[in-house]
mmCIF file of C-alpha atoms in Angstrom:
data_model
loop_
_atom_site.group_PDB
_atom_site.id
_atom_site.type_symbol
_atom_site.label_atom_id
_atom_site.label_comp_id
_atom_site.label_asym_id
_atom_site.label_seq_id
_atom_site.Cartn_x
_atom_site.Cartn_y
_atom_site.Cartn_z
ATOM 1 C CA UNK A 1 1.464 -10.865 -25.146
ATOM 2 C CA UNK A 2 -1.160 -10.204 -27.823
ATOM 3 C CA UNK A 3 -4.818 -10.526 -26.932
ATOM 4 C CA UNK A 4 -6.624 -13.514 -28.387
ATOM 5 C CA UNK A 5 -10.198 -13.087 -29.596
ATOM 6 C CA UNK A 6 -12.610 -15.659 -28.195
ATOM 7 C CA UNK A 7 -13.699 -18.350 -30.638
ATOM 8 C CA UNK A 8 -17.272 -18.446 -31.860
ATOM 9 C CA UNK A 9 -19.748 -19.798 -29.357
ATOM 10 C CA UNK A 10 -19.495 -23.571 -29.443
ATOM 11 C CA UNK A 11 -22.229 -26.049 -28.654
ATOM 12 C CA UNK A 12 -21.183 -28.512 -25.921
ATOM 13 C CA UNK A 13 -21.793 -32.215 -26.301
ATOM 14 C CA UNK A 14 -25.202 -33.502 -25.291
ATOM 15 C CA UNK A 15 -23.689 -35.623 -22.523
ATOM 16 C CA UNK A 16 -22.259 -33.486 -19.693
ATOM 17 C CA UNK A 17 -21.078 -34.526 -16.265
ATOM 18 C CA UNK A 18 -22.812 -33.170 -13.194
ATOM 19 C CA UNK A 19 -22.145 -29.447 -12.679
ATOM 20 C CA UNK A 20 -21.461 -29.693 -8.958
ATOM 21 C CA UNK A 21 -17.818 -29.372 -7.979
ATOM 22 C CA UNK A 22 -16.144 -32.452 -6.455
ATOM 23 C CA UNK A 23 -15.033 -32.430 -2.814
ATOM 24 C CA UNK A 24 -11.880 -33.748 -1.220
ATOM 25 C CA UNK A 25 -12.282 -36.684 1.155
ATOM 26 C CA UNK A 26 -10.792 -34.516 3.917
ATOM 27 C CA UNK A 27 -12.718 -31.399 2.899
ATOM 28 C CA UNK A 28 -13.289 -30.101 6.443
ATOM 29 C CA UNK A 29 -9.604 -30.259 7.323
ATOM 30 C CA UNK A 30 -8.674 -28.820 3.933
ATOM 31 C CA UNK A 31 -10.890 -25.779 4.485
ATOM 32 C CA UNK A 32 -9.617 -25.289 8.036
ATOM 33 C CA UNK A 33 -6.059 -25.271 6.702
ATOM 34 C CA UNK A 34 -6.920 -22.833 3.912
ATOM 35 C CA UNK A 35 -8.588 -20.421 6.348
ATOM 36 C CA UNK A 36 -5.602 -20.651 8.708
ATOM 37 C CA UNK A 37 -3.505 -18.862 6.092
ATOM 38 C CA UNK A 38 -5.775 -15.786 6.522
ATOM 39 C CA UNK A 39 -5.262 -14.915 2.856
ATOM 40 C CA UNK A 40 -8.815 -15.004 1.463
ATOM 41 C CA UNK A 41 -10.219 -11.561 0.559
ATOM 42 C CA UNK A 42 -6.885 -9.792 1.163
ATOM 43 C CA UNK A 43 -5.702 -6.976 -1.161
ATOM 44 C CA UNK A 44 -3.518 -7.603 -4.183
ATOM 45 C CA UNK A 45 0.163 -8.115 -3.393
ATOM 46 C CA UNK A 46 2.975 -7.652 -5.908
ATOM 47 C CA UNK A 47 4.744 -10.865 -4.896
ATOM 48 C CA UNK A 48 1.775 -12.957 -6.065
ATOM 49 C CA UNK A 49 1.095 -10.772 -9.122
ATOM 50 C CA UNK A 50 4.681 -11.428 -10.246
ATOM 51 C CA UNK A 51 3.971 -15.154 -10.272
ATOM 52 C CA UNK A 52 0.813 -14.963 -12.400
ATOM 53 C CA UNK A 53 2.571 -12.672 -14.875
ATOM 54 C CA UNK A 54 5.492 -15.097 -15.084
ATOM 55 C CA UNK A 55 3.134 -18.048 -15.586
ATOM 56 C CA UNK A 56 1.318 -16.248 -18.397
ATOM 57 C CA UNK A 57 4.603 -15.264 -20.076
ATOM 58 C CA UNK A 58 6.239 -18.670 -19.819
ATOM 59 C CA UNK A 59 3.146 -20.580 -20.991
ATOM 60 C CA UNK A 60 2.222 -17.953 -23.609
ATOM 61 C CA UNK A 61 -1.295 -17.806 -22.198
ATOM 62 C CA UNK A 62 -3.666 -14.802 -22.083
ATOM 63 C CA UNK A 63 -4.916 -15.748 -18.606
ATOM 64 C CA UNK A 64 -3.297 -16.937 -15.367
ATOM 65 C CA UNK A 65 -4.720 -17.335 -11.880
ATOM 66 C CA UNK A 66 -3.689 -18.090 -8.326
ATOM 67 C CA UNK A 67 -6.979 -19.721 -7.375
ATOM 68 C CA UNK A 68 -7.877 -20.746 -3.833
ATOM 69 C CA UNK A 69 -10.820 -23.146 -3.562
ATOM 70 C CA UNK A 70 -13.135 -22.153 -0.714
ATOM 71 C CA UNK A 71 -16.334 -23.876 0.472
ATOM 72 C CA UNK A 72 -18.612 -22.275 -2.123
ATOM 73 C CA UNK A 73 -16.326 -20.277 -4.427
ATOM 74 C CA UNK A 74 -12.903 -20.054 -6.003
ATOM 75 C CA UNK A 75 -11.172 -16.818 -5.022
ATOM 76 C CA UNK A 76 -8.238 -15.379 -6.934
ATOM 77 C CA UNK A 77 -5.316 -13.996 -4.948
ATOM 78 C CA UNK A 78 -3.956 -12.807 -8.292
ATOM 79 C CA UNK A 79 -5.280 -12.892 -11.830
ATOM 80 C CA UNK A 80 -4.126 -11.916 -15.286
ATOM 81 C CA UNK A 81 -6.680 -11.560 -18.064
ATOM 82 C CA UNK A 82 -9.679 -12.964 -16.165
ATOM 83 C CA UNK A 83 -11.080 -9.648 -14.969
ATOM 84 C CA UNK A 84 -12.830 -11.146 -11.922
ATOM 85 C CA UNK A 85 -11.910 -11.648 -8.264
ATOM 86 C CA UNK A 86 -13.849 -14.885 -7.771
ATOM 87 C CA UNK A 87 -16.350 -17.264 -9.371
ATOM 88 C CA UNK A 88 -18.894 -19.725 -7.909
ATOM 89 C CA UNK A 89 -17.540 -23.146 -7.051
ATOM 90 C CA UNK A 90 -19.764 -24.950 -9.561
ATOM 91 C CA UNK A 91 -17.885 -23.202 -12.404
ATOM 92 C CA UNK A 92 -14.445 -23.966 -10.962
ATOM 93 C CA UNK A 93 -12.108 -26.147 -13.010
ATOM 94 C CA UNK A 94 -9.564 -25.675 -10.219
ATOM 95 C CA UNK A 95 -11.882 -27.611 -7.879
ATOM 96 C CA UNK A 96 -11.178 -30.617 -10.090
ATOM 97 C CA UNK A 97 -7.471 -29.793 -10.463
ATOM 98 C CA UNK A 98 -6.788 -29.888 -6.713
ATOM 99 C CA UNK A 99 -7.866 -33.538 -6.591
ATOM 100 C CA UNK A 100 -5.182 -34.517 -9.111
ATOM 101 C CA UNK A 101 -1.733 -35.826 -8.179
ATOM 102 C CA UNK A 102 -0.132 -34.212 -11.225
ATOM 103 C CA UNK A 103 -0.809 -31.069 -13.236
ATOM 104 C CA UNK A 104 -4.308 -31.155 -14.716
ATOM 105 C CA UNK A 105 -4.100 -30.362 -18.438
ATOM 106 C CA UNK A 106 -7.293 -30.021 -20.502
ATOM 107 C CA UNK A 107 -6.343 -29.356 -24.112
ATOM 108 C CA UNK A 108 -9.955 -28.897 -25.220
ATOM 109 C CA UNK A 109 -12.634 -28.322 -22.593
ATOM 110 C CA UNK A 110 -15.451 -29.091 -25.047
ATOM 111 C CA UNK A 111 -14.051 -32.592 -25.472
ATOM 112 C CA UNK A 112 -14.091 -33.204 -21.695
ATOM 113 C CA UNK A 113 -17.528 -34.094 -20.235
ATOM 114 C CA UNK A 114 -16.606 -32.642 -16.821
ATOM 115 C CA UNK A 115 -16.168 -29.167 -18.301
ATOM 116 C CA UNK A 116 -18.149 -29.007 -21.551
ATOM 117 C CA UNK A 117 -21.200 -27.537 -19.768
ATOM 118 C CA UNK A 118 -19.202 -25.325 -17.428
ATOM 119 C CA UNK A 119 -20.589 -21.750 -17.634
ATOM 120 C CA UNK A 120 -17.081 -20.367 -18.145
ATOM 121 C CA UNK A 121 -16.713 -22.703 -21.129
ATOM 122 C CA UNK A 122 -20.151 -22.349 -22.713
ATOM 123 C CA UNK A 123 -20.217 -18.607 -21.925
ATOM 124 C CA UNK A 124 -17.806 -15.750 -21.249
ATOM 125 C CA UNK A 125 -14.825 -15.995 -21.362
ATOM 126 C CA UNK A 126 -15.304 -19.226 -23.413
ATOM 127 C CA UNK A 127 -12.420 -21.169 -21.897
ATOM 128 C CA UNK A 128 -11.076 -23.923 -24.138
ATOM 129 C CA UNK A 129 -7.695 -24.728 -22.557
ATOM 130 C CA UNK A 130 -6.655 -25.223 -18.934
ATOM 131 C CA UNK A 131 -3.440 -26.277 -17.159
ATOM 132 C CA UNK A 132 -3.305 -26.103 -13.371
ATOM 133 C CA UNK A 133 -0.640 -27.102 -10.823
ATOM 134 C CA UNK A 134 -1.835 -27.811 -7.285
ATOM 135 C CA UNK A 135 -0.983 -25.496 -4.390
ATOM 136 C CA UNK A 136 -0.373 -28.027 -1.650
ATOM 137 C CA UNK A 137 0.265 -27.234 2.026
ATOM 138 C CA UNK A 138 3.317 -28.766 3.773
ATOM 139 C CA UNK A 139 1.058 -31.446 5.228
ATOM 140 C CA UNK A 140 -0.208 -32.392 1.766
ATOM 141 C CA UNK A 141 -3.610 -30.685 1.702
ATOM 142 C CA UNK A 142 -4.635 -29.132 -1.662
ATOM 143 C CA UNK A 143 -5.645 -25.489 -1.226
ATOM 144 C CA UNK A 144 -5.934 -24.274 -4.803
ATOM 145 C CA UNK A 145 -3.981 -24.085 -8.013
ATOM 146 C CA UNK A 146 -1.747 -21.924 -10.158
ATOM 147 C CA UNK A 147 -3.313 -22.216 -13.585
ATOM 148 C CA UNK A 148 -3.053 -20.828 -17.090
ATOM 149 C CA UNK A 149 -6.023 -20.630 -19.450
ATOM 150 C CA UNK A 150 -6.765 -19.863 -23.080
ATOM 151 C CA UNK A 151 -9.795 -19.289 -25.290
ATOM 152 C CA UNK A 152 -8.423 -21.658 -27.926
ATOM 153 C CA UNK A 153 -7.736 -25.403 -27.647
ATOM 154 C CA UNK A 154 -3.986 -26.034 -27.488
ATOM 155 C CA UNK A 155 -1.195 -28.042 -25.866
ATOM 156 C CA UNK A 156 1.580 -27.238 -23.410
ATOM 157 C CA UNK A 157 5.252 -28.268 -23.579
ATOM 158 C CA UNK A 158 7.011 -30.353 -20.903
ATOM 159 C CA UNK A 159 9.290 -27.399 -20.154
ATOM 160 C CA UNK A 160 6.288 -25.128 -19.582
ATOM 161 C CA UNK A 161 4.762 -27.749 -17.287
ATOM 162 C CA UNK A 162 8.003 -27.871 -15.263
ATOM 163 C CA UNK A 163 7.992 -24.088 -14.939
ATOM 164 C CA UNK A 164 4.306 -24.029 -13.929
ATOM 165 C CA UNK A 165 4.954 -26.576 -11.178
ATOM 166 C CA UNK A 166 8.008 -24.629 -9.963
ATOM 167 C CA UNK A 167 5.971 -21.427 -9.802
ATOM 168 C CA UNK A 168 3.215 -23.268 -7.921
ATOM 169 C CA UNK A 169 5.783 -24.333 -5.317
ATOM 170 C CA UNK A 170 6.975 -20.736 -5.138
ATOM 171 C CA UNK A 171 3.391 -19.553 -4.606
ATOM 172 C CA UNK A 172 2.984 -21.956 -1.715
ATOM 173 C CA UNK A 173 6.310 -20.814 -0.275
ATOM 174 C CA UNK A 174 5.081 -17.209 -0.348
ATOM 175 C CA UNK A 175 1.887 -18.230 1.408
ATOM 176 C CA UNK A 176 3.978 -19.972 4.050
ATOM 177 C CA UNK A 177 6.150 -16.878 4.439
ATOM 178 C CA UNK A 178 3.057 -14.705 4.761
ATOM 179 C CA UNK A 179 1.576 -16.923 7.472
ATOM 180 C CA UNK A 180 4.909 -17.273 9.266
ATOM 181 C CA UNK A 181 5.344 -13.506 9.408
ATOM 182 C CA UNK A 182 1.925 -13.109 11.026
ATOM 183 C CA UNK A 183 2.476 -15.948 13.491
ATOM 184 C CA UNK A 184 5.980 -14.800 14.323
ATOM 185 C CA UNK A 185 4.914 -11.231 14.948
ATOM 186 C CA UNK A 186 2.221 -12.425 17.323
ATOM 187 C CA UNK A 187 4.625 -14.749 19.135
ATOM 188 C CA UNK A 188 7.469 -12.168 19.125
ATOM 189 C CA UNK A 189 9.950 -14.801 17.918
ATOM 190 C CA UNK A 190 9.991 -13.918 14.236
ATOM 191 C CA UNK A 191 13.763 -13.688 13.625
ATOM 192 C CA UNK A 192 14.729 -17.309 14.148
ATOM 193 C CA UNK A 193 11.829 -18.543 12.030
ATOM 194 C CA UNK A 194 12.560 -16.100 9.231
ATOM 195 C CA UNK A 195 16.174 -17.239 9.183
ATOM 196 C CA UNK A 196 15.126 -20.857 8.662
ATOM 197 C CA UNK A 197 12.612 -19.960 5.952
ATOM 198 C CA UNK A 198 14.855 -17.521 4.068
ATOM 199 C CA UNK A 199 17.828 -19.856 4.293
ATOM 200 C CA UNK A 200 16.220 -23.045 3.031
ATOM 201 C CA UNK A 201 12.478 -23.502 2.668
ATOM 202 C CA UNK A 202 11.942 -20.532 0.364
ATOM 203 C CA UNK A 203 15.236 -20.550 -1.521
ATOM 204 C CA UNK A 204 14.754 -24.177 -2.596
ATOM 205 C CA UNK A 205 11.591 -23.623 -4.703
ATOM 206 C CA UNK A 206 13.088 -20.361 -5.950
ATOM 207 C CA UNK A 207 16.080 -22.255 -7.315
ATOM 208 C CA UNK A 208 13.716 -24.801 -8.875
ATOM 209 C CA UNK A 209 11.909 -22.004 -10.709
ATOM 210 C CA UNK A 210 15.254 -20.638 -11.923
ATOM 211 C CA UNK A 211 16.347 -24.070 -13.164
ATOM 212 C CA UNK A 212 13.064 -24.500 -15.031
ATOM 213 C CA UNK A 213 13.465 -21.114 -16.703
ATOM 214 C CA UNK A 214 17.039 -21.875 -17.733
ATOM 215 C CA UNK A 215 16.014 -25.301 -19.052
ATOM 216 C CA UNK A 216 13.285 -23.700 -21.151
ATOM 217 C CA UNK A 217 15.687 -21.014 -22.388
ATOM 218 C CA UNK A 218 18.188 -23.603 -23.646
ATOM 219 C CA UNK A 219 15.528 -25.205 -25.837
ATOM 220 C CA UNK A 220 14.901 -21.954 -27.748
ATOM 221 C CA UNK A 221 16.929 -20.570 -30.672
ATOM 222 C CA UNK A 222 19.002 -17.444 -30.033
ATOM 223 C CA UNK A 223 16.592 -15.287 -32.083
ATOM 224 C CA UNK A 224 13.395 -16.564 -30.436
ATOM 225 C CA UNK A 225 10.933 -13.683 -29.749
ATOM 226 C CA UNK A 226 10.160 -15.063 -26.269
ATOM 227 C CA UNK A 227 13.761 -14.734 -24.994
ATOM 228 C CA UNK A 228 13.269 -11.168 -23.667
ATOM 229 C CA UNK A 229 10.242 -12.346 -21.673
ATOM 230 C CA UNK A 230 12.297 -15.182 -20.166
ATOM 231 C CA UNK A 231 15.047 -12.725 -19.262
ATOM 232 C CA UNK A 232 12.434 -10.533 -17.548
ATOM 233 C CA UNK A 233 11.268 -13.595 -15.642
ATOM 234 C CA UNK A 234 14.807 -14.312 -14.442
ATOM 235 C CA UNK A 235 15.151 -10.691 -13.264
ATOM 236 C CA UNK A 236 11.891 -10.998 -11.306
ATOM 237 C CA UNK A 237 13.100 -14.166 -9.600
ATOM 238 C CA UNK A 238 16.321 -12.362 -8.729
ATOM 239 C CA UNK A 239 14.325 -9.607 -7.029
ATOM 240 C CA UNK A 240 12.460 -12.163 -4.952
ATOM 241 C CA UNK A 241 15.764 -13.832 -4.038
ATOM 242 C CA UNK A 242 17.194 -10.521 -2.826
ATOM 243 C CA UNK A 243 14.111 -10.047 -0.659
ATOM 244 C CA UNK A 244 14.770 -13.396 1.022
ATOM 245 C CA UNK A 245 18.409 -12.413 1.569
ATOM 246 C CA UNK A 246 17.210 -9.285 3.358
ATOM 247 C CA UNK A 247 15.117 -11.414 5.676
ATOM 248 C CA UNK A 248 18.179 -13.474 6.502
ATOM 249 C CA UNK A 249 20.220 -10.393 7.371
ATOM 250 C CA UNK A 250 17.420 -9.190 9.636
ATOM 251 C CA UNK A 251 17.541 -12.405 11.636
ATOM 252 C CA UNK A 252 21.073 -11.871 12.990
ATOM 253 C CA UNK A 253 19.783 -9.740 15.863
ATOM 254 C CA UNK A 254 18.542 -12.893 17.586
ATOM 255 C CA UNK A 255 15.297 -11.692 19.182
ATOM 256 C CA UNK A 256 13.428 -8.710 20.580
ATOM 257 C CA UNK A 257 14.932 -9.141 24.032
ATOM 258 C CA UNK A 258 18.526 -9.281 22.737
ATOM 259 C CA UNK A 259 20.305 -6.177 21.458
ATOM 260 C CA UNK A 260 22.974 -6.694 18.793
ATOM 261 C CA UNK A 261 26.583 -5.816 19.522
ATOM 262 C CA UNK A 262 27.210 -2.177 18.579
ATOM 263 C CA UNK A 263 30.476 -0.634 17.415
ATOM 264 C CA UNK A 264 31.741 2.836 16.524
ATOM 265 C CA UNK A 265 31.860 3.251 12.753
ATOM 266 C CA UNK A 266 32.054 6.023 10.118
ATOM 267 C CA UNK A 267 28.561 6.798 8.875
ATOM 268 C CA UNK A 268 29.837 7.705 5.405
ATOM 269 C CA UNK A 269 31.240 4.176 4.927
ATOM 270 C CA UNK A 270 27.743 2.749 5.364
ATOM 271 C CA UNK A 271 26.234 5.388 3.063
ATOM 272 C CA UNK A 272 28.848 4.756 0.362
ATOM 273 C CA UNK A 273 28.017 1.037 0.293
ATOM 274 C CA UNK A 274 24.284 1.528 -0.160
ATOM 275 C CA UNK A 275 24.771 4.377 -2.634
ATOM 276 C CA UNK A 276 26.915 2.055 -4.751
ATOM 277 C CA UNK A 277 24.090 -0.509 -4.727
ATOM 278 C CA UNK A 278 21.373 1.908 -5.849
ATOM 279 C CA UNK A 279 23.292 4.312 -8.113
ATOM 280 C CA UNK A 280 22.831 2.253 -11.288
ATOM 281 C CA UNK A 281 19.089 1.536 -10.748
ATOM 282 C CA UNK A 282 18.619 5.278 -10.146
ATOM 283 C CA UNK A 283 20.452 6.123 -13.376
ATOM 284 C CA UNK A 284 18.338 3.626 -15.327
ATOM 285 C CA UNK A 285 15.231 5.437 -14.087
ATOM 286 C CA UNK A 286 16.682 8.821 -14.979
ATOM 287 C CA UNK A 287 16.948 9.925 -11.333
ATOM 288 C CA UNK A 288 19.565 12.049 -9.615
ATOM 289 C CA UNK A 289 20.843 10.182 -6.557
ATOM 290 C CA UNK A 290 22.393 12.746 -4.233
ATOM 291 C CA UNK A 291 24.282 12.534 -0.959
ATOM 292 C CA UNK A 292 25.676 15.182 1.349
ATOM 293 C CA UNK A 293 28.961 13.693 2.664
ATOM 294 C CA UNK A 294 29.506 13.528 6.420
ATOM 295 C CA UNK A 295 32.451 12.895 8.729
ATOM 296 C CA UNK A 296 30.259 11.836 11.670
ATOM 297 C CA UNK A 297 30.762 8.520 13.430
ATOM 298 C CA UNK A 298 27.821 6.578 14.849
ATOM 299 C CA UNK A 299 27.420 3.742 17.293
ATOM 300 C CA UNK A 300 25.509 0.983 15.564
ATOM 301 C CA UNK A 301 25.586 -2.458 13.963
ATOM 302 C CA UNK A 302 27.015 -2.202 10.439
ATOM 303 C CA UNK A 303 24.890 -4.897 8.776
ATOM 304 C CA UNK A 304 21.632 -3.894 10.402
ATOM 305 C CA UNK A 305 22.202 -0.186 9.771
ATOM 306 C CA UNK A 306 23.011 -0.965 6.119
ATOM 307 C CA UNK A 307 19.827 -3.051 5.868
ATOM 308 C CA UNK A 308 17.744 -0.260 7.396
ATOM 309 C CA UNK A 309 19.141 2.598 5.295
ATOM 310 C CA UNK A 310 19.462 0.449 2.167
ATOM 311 C CA UNK A 311 15.771 -0.418 2.236
ATOM 312 C CA UNK A 312 14.828 3.238 2.774
ATOM 313 C CA UNK A 313 16.968 4.342 -0.163
ATOM 314 C CA UNK A 314 15.791 1.471 -2.385
ATOM 315 C CA UNK A 315 12.161 2.258 -1.564
ATOM 316 C CA UNK A 316 12.710 5.889 -2.590
ATOM 317 C CA UNK A 317 14.351 4.914 -5.896
ATOM 318 C CA UNK A 318 11.631 2.382 -6.782
ATOM 319 C CA UNK A 319 8.754 4.807 -6.160
ATOM 320 C CA UNK A 320 10.250 7.924 -7.765
ATOM 321 C CA UNK A 321 9.524 8.222 -11.491
ATOM 322 C CA UNK A 322 11.391 11.467 -12.088
ATOM 323 C CA UNK A 323 13.362 14.014 -10.138
ATOM 324 C CA UNK A 324 15.812 13.095 -7.408
ATOM 325 C CA UNK A 325 16.481 11.077 -4.285
ATOM 326 C CA UNK A 326 18.618 12.526 -1.488
ATOM 327 C CA UNK A 327 20.156 10.832 1.533
ATOM 328 C CA UNK A 328 21.830 13.058 4.099
ATOM 329 C CA UNK A 329 22.095 13.686 7.815
ATOM 330 C CA UNK A 330 21.825 16.417 10.444
ATOM 331 C CA UNK A 331 23.444 16.419 13.852
ATOM 332 C CA UNK A 332 21.277 17.043 16.912
ATOM 333 C CA UNK A 333 23.299 16.989 20.129
ATOM 334 C CA UNK A 334 24.562 13.455 20.708
ATOM 335 C CA UNK A 335 22.398 12.030 17.883
ATOM 336 C CA UNK A 336 22.258 12.255 14.110
ATOM 337 C CA UNK A 337 19.063 12.286 12.045
ATOM 338 C CA UNK A 338 19.548 10.442 8.755
ATOM 339 C CA UNK A 339 16.956 11.461 6.165
ATOM 340 C CA UNK A 340 15.948 10.008 2.799
ATOM 341 C CA UNK A 341 13.945 12.442 0.658
ATOM 342 C CA UNK A 342 12.348 11.736 -2.720
ATOM 343 C CA UNK A 343 10.133 13.413 -5.289
ATOM 344 C CA UNK A 344 8.112 10.248 -5.827
ATOM 345 C CA UNK A 345 4.477 9.196 -5.694
ATOM 346 C CA UNK A 346 4.003 9.885 -1.999
ATOM 347 C CA UNK A 347 1.161 8.412 0.057
ATOM 348 C CA UNK A 348 -2.128 9.432 1.576
ATOM 349 C CA UNK A 349 -2.653 9.294 5.342
ATOM 350 C CA UNK A 350 -4.109 5.766 5.309
ATOM 351 C CA UNK A 351 -1.235 4.322 3.262
ATOM 352 C CA UNK A 352 1.299 6.089 5.487
ATOM 353 C CA UNK A 353 -0.185 4.401 8.564
ATOM 354 C CA UNK A 354 0.061 0.947 6.967
ATOM 355 C CA UNK A 355 3.297 1.287 4.985
ATOM 356 C CA UNK A 356 5.468 -0.411 7.632
ATOM 357 C CA UNK A 357 3.301 -3.557 7.531
ATOM 358 C CA UNK A 358 4.479 -6.651 5.666
ATOM 359 C CA UNK A 359 3.496 -6.988 1.970
ATOM 360 C CA UNK A 360 2.264 -3.378 1.744
ATOM 361 C CA UNK A 361 3.388 -1.245 -1.193
ATOM 362 C CA UNK A 362 2.622 2.312 -2.276
ATOM 363 C CA UNK A 363 2.247 0.889 -5.787
ATOM 364 C CA UNK A 364 0.793 -2.673 -5.890
ATOM 365 C CA UNK A 365 2.488 -3.188 -9.271
ATOM 366 C CA UNK A 366 5.905 -2.120 -7.988
ATOM 367 C CA UNK A 367 8.986 -4.293 -7.720
ATOM 368 C CA UNK A 368 9.786 -6.597 -4.853
ATOM 369 C CA UNK A 369 7.729 -8.329 -2.172
ATOM 370 C CA UNK A 370 6.463 -5.289 -0.288
ATOM 371 C CA UNK A 371 8.708 -6.181 2.654
ATOM 372 C CA UNK A 372 11.264 -3.351 2.473
ATOM 373 C CA UNK A 373 9.635 -0.936 4.908
ATOM 374 C CA UNK A 374 8.515 -3.767 7.183
ATOM 375 C CA UNK A 375 12.189 -4.748 7.403
ATOM 376 C CA UNK A 376 13.026 -1.087 8.117
ATOM 377 C CA UNK A 377 10.529 -1.019 10.973
ATOM 378 C CA UNK A 378 11.673 -4.291 12.548
ATOM 379 C CA UNK A 379 15.367 -3.472 12.137
ATOM 380 C CA UNK A 380 14.888 -0.028 13.687
ATOM 381 C CA UNK A 381 13.010 -1.635 16.578
ATOM 382 C CA UNK A 382 15.879 -4.086 17.098
ATOM 383 C CA UNK A 383 18.413 -1.245 17.175
ATOM 384 C CA UNK A 384 16.182 1.033 19.255
ATOM 385 C CA UNK A 385 16.033 3.770 16.601
ATOM 386 C CA UNK A 386 12.891 5.874 16.018
ATOM 387 C CA UNK A 387 11.718 6.113 12.401
ATOM 388 C CA UNK A 388 9.329 8.769 11.074
ATOM 389 C CA UNK A 389 7.691 9.325 7.704
ATOM 390 C CA UNK A 390 6.337 12.601 6.323
ATOM 391 C CA UNK A 391 4.560 12.231 3.000
ATOM 392 C CA UNK A 392 1.864 13.675 0.755
ATOM 393 C CA UNK A 393 0.157 12.002 -2.171
ATOM 394 C CA UNK A 394 1.923 13.047 -5.359
ATOM 395 C CA UNK A 395 4.426 15.236 -3.488
ATOM 396 C CA UNK A 396 7.087 12.759 -2.398
ATOM 397 C CA UNK A 397 8.168 11.384 0.981
ATOM 398 C CA UNK A 398 10.743 12.018 3.690
ATOM 399 C CA UNK A 399 11.867 9.174 5.954
ATOM 400 C CA UNK A 400 13.862 10.041 9.070
ATOM 401 C CA UNK A 401 15.776 7.696 11.393
ATOM 402 C CA UNK A 402 17.648 8.906 14.491
ATOM 403 C CA UNK A 403 20.966 7.173 15.331
ATOM 404 C CA UNK A 404 23.245 7.817 18.360
ATOM 405 C CA UNK A 405 26.649 9.333 17.672
ATOM 406 C CA UNK A 406 29.773 7.425 18.649
#
């Protein structure tokens, strides 16, 4: 997307509305609900950055925000092109957008008395266009908006509006997932809840976003320059969908107090399946994906072991820019240590301590939701397998999981 130079400083109309931001009639409850998500002032997360990038691409806008409206500020969980983490509430257009039933579209801010004197309109970055879809909690409370902005007055197509609303629903679904993970971990009943979310609540808005993208794609000629960007958007949605499928597979264990049924199975069969999944992505990145074959048999749960090792191998491929990734095993008495080694970015000590937490990534701009190693940790806990990580910044990582032999 090419950068757009700001227009010359424009003089707002003499008549401007009051600069104070409006408040919802249920403002106290709205703020309590927003704070219950425990998302304000958290680090950047790739899952939300994907959404702002998609919004900017689809709407052909230089700026996009996931804006959460707090008591005295608007804070951005993710931003593209704005270059700020938050702004005061009195300069928030999103504070007006969250009071709307539909998407708020302002084709020219200087022609709108509510915004003509806004400091972000009369000064840097000289906003002239705004379109924002409300982020609404399941009980109907407006928490913020997903918005796109421009420094030139313009319009937005119906297809782009549909896509913006679909992405807003997806943003809210991610916030729900984030809160559910925290609540479920505290309550120790996370599997059943994740199954319900992954199976329905989150897949529904994801499908809506996919439909909106496909609808927009059909309106464009076959040689349209924006088609590659739309294809990239569809790939990103596919990555999110696969993350939800992983959550569903994790839920089959049934609970921390219940161990899954274990069987004797050839370890190489499991390794062959996950190697087949990751061989092409490794080749596309120019990596050598290596495996030392084994004839050992282990006692485990096939799906959960595949989920565990598949996420370890996928994590290694995604965070290795050049070199190789190796998965192999060593026998130790009546156990086998399965190791995944890479020549990737590695981690410092602080990152290594936090890497098994949900939504944490070695590279915040990497692919996926940042759930892979959290799934590894929870799956290993379900199976009763210890997992270790040895890593150095810039020197690669070695993950080790110990599995009982058959």
